[in-house]
CSV table of C-alpha atoms in Angstrom, one decimal:
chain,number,residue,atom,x,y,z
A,26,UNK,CA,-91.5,109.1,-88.6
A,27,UNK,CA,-91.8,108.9,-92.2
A,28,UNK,CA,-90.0,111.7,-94.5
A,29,UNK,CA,-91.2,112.8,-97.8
A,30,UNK,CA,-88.4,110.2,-99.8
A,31,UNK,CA,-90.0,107.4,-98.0
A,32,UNK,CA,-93.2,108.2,-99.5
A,33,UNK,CA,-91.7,109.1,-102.5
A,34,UNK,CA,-89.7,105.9,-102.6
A,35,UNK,CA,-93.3,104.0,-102.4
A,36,UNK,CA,-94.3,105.6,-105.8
A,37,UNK,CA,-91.3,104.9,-107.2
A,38,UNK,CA,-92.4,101.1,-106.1
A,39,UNK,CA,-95.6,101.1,-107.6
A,40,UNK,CA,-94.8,102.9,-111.3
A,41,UNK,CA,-91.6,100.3,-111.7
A,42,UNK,CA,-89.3,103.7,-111.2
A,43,UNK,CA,-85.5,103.4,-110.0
A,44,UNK,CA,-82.9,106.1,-108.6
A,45,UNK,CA,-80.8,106.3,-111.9
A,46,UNK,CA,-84.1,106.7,-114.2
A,47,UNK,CA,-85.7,109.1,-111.7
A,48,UNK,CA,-82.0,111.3,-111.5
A,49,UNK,CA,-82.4,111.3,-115.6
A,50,UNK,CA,-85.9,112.7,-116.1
A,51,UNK,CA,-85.6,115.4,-112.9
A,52,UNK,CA,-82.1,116.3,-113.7
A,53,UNK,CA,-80.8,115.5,-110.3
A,54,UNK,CA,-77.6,115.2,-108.9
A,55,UNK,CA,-76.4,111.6,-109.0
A,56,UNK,CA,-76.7,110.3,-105.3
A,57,UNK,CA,-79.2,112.8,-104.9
A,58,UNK,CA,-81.8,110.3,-103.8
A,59,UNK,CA,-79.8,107.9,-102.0
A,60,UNK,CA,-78.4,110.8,-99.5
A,61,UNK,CA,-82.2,111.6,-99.2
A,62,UNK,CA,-82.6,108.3,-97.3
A,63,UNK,CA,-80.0,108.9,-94.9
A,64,UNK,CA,-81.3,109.5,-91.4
A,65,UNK,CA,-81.2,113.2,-90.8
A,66,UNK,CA,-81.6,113.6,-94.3
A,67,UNK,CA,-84.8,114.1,-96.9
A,68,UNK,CA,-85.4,115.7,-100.1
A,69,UNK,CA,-84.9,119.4,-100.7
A,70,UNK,CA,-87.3,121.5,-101.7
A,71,UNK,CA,-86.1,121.7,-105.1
A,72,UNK,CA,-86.3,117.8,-105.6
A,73,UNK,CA,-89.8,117.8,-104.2
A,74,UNK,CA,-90.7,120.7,-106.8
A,75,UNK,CA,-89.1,118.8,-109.6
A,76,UNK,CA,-91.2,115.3,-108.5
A,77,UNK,CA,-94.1,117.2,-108.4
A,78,UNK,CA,-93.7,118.9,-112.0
A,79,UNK,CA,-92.9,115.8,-113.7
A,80,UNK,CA,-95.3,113.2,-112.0
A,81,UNK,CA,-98.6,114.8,-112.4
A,82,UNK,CA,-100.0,111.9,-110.6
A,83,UNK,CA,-98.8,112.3,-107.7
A,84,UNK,CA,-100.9,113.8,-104.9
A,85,UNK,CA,-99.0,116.4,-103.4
A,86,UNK,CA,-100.4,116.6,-100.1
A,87,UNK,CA,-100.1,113.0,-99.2
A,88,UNK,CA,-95.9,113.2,-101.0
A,89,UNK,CA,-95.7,116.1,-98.1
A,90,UNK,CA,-97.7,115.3,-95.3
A,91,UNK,CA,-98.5,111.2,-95.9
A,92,UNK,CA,-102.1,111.9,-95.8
A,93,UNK,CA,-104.9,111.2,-98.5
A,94,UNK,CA,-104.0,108.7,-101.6
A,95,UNK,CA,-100.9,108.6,-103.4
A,96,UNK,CA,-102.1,109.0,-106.4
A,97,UNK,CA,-104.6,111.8,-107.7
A,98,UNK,CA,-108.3,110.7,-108.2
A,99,UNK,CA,-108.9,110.0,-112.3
A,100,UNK,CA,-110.0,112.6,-114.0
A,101,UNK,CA,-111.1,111.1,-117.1
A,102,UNK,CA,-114.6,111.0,-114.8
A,103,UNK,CA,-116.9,113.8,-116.3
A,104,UNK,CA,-118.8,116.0,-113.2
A,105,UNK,CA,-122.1,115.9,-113.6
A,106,UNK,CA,-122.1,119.4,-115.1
A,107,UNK,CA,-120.2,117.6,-118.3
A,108,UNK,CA,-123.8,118.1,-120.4
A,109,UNK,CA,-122.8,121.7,-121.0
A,110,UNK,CA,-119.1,120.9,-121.7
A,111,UNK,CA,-120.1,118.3,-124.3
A,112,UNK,CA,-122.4,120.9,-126.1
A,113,UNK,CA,-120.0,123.2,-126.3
A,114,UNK,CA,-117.5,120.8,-127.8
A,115,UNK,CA,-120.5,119.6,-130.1
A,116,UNK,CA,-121.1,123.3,-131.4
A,117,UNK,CA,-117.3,123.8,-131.6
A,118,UNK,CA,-117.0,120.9,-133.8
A,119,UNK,CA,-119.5,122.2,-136.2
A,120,UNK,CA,-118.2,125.6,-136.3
A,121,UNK,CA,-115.1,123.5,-137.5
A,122,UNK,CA,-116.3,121.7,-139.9
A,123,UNK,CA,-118.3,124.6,-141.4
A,124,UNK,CA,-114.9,126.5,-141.1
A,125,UNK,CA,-113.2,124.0,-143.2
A,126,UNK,CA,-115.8,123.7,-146.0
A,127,UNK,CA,-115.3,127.8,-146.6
A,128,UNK,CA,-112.0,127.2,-146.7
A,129,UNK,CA,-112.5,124.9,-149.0
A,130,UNK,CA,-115.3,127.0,-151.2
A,131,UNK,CA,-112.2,129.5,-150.9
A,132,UNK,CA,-109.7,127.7,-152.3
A,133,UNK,CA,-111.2,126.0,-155.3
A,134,UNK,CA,-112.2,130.0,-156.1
A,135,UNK,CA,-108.5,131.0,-155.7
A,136,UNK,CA,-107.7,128.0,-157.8
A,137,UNK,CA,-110.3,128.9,-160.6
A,138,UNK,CA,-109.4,132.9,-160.6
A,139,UNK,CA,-105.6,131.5,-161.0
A,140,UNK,CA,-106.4,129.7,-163.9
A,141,UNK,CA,-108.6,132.5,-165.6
A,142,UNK,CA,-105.4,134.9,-165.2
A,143,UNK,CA,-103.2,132.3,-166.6
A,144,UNK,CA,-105.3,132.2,-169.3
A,145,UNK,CA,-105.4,135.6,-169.9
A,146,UNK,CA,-101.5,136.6,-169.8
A,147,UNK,CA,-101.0,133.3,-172.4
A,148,UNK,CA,-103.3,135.2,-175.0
A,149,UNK,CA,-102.2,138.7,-174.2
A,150,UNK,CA,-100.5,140.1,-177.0
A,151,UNK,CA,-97.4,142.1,-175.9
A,152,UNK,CA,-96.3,145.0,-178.3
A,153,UNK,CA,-93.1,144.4,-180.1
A,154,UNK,CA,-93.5,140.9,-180.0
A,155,UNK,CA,-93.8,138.9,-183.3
A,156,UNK,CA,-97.6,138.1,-182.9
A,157,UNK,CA,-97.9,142.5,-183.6
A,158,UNK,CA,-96.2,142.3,-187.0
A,159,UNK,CA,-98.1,141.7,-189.9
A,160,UNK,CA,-96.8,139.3,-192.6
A,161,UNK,CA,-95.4,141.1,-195.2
């Protein structure tokens, strides 16, 4: 019968993994994986729960049970439903880029109003100062 390291071990295969680089990403115990093949032996819950987490494209059910494909089906396919999702990331976009143009209005205001203040504390007389006094 075939345990869940077997499978695992057949993944590991196909993506060019080994034992040592597998023990570094999951944090496993060195040996972890070898003692897993021994024969009354598999991987512990934890392990499987780690595998999962870190290789997303893994099918679960078949690393469990060895049934369905190894690998999950690629998403990158859009349902045929993706219409509404592409508007929605089409209007998204605009209110982005409508967003960032105020922001930009905004700023070059801020900038301006700066300036005008500058301006204004530079030719402010302050009393006591030397531009009060008349020449005399």
């Amino acid at each position: 019968m075939e345990k869940i390291i077997d499978r695992f071990d057949k993944y590991m295969v196909s993506k060019g993994l080994n034992d040592n680089k597998v023990t570094v990403q999951l944090g496993l115990s060195v040996g972890l994986l070898g003692k897993s093949r021994k024969i009354d032996r598999d991987l512990s819950k934890g392990a499987i729960e780690k595998i999962l987490n870190f290789y997303s494209d893994i099918e679960e059910v078949w690393l469990l049970t060895g049934e369905g494909n190894m690998l999950k089906e690629d998403k990158k396919e859009l349902p045929l439903d993706s219409q509404a999702g592409n508007d929605n990331i089409s209007k998204a976009l605009e209110i982005i880029k409508s967003q960032q143009e105020s922001i930009a209005k905004l700023s070059d205001a801020a900038l301006i109003h700066a300036r005008n203040i500058e301006k204004l504390l530079e030719n402010k007389q302050l009393p006591g100062t030397n531009h009060d006094r008349k020449a005399g």
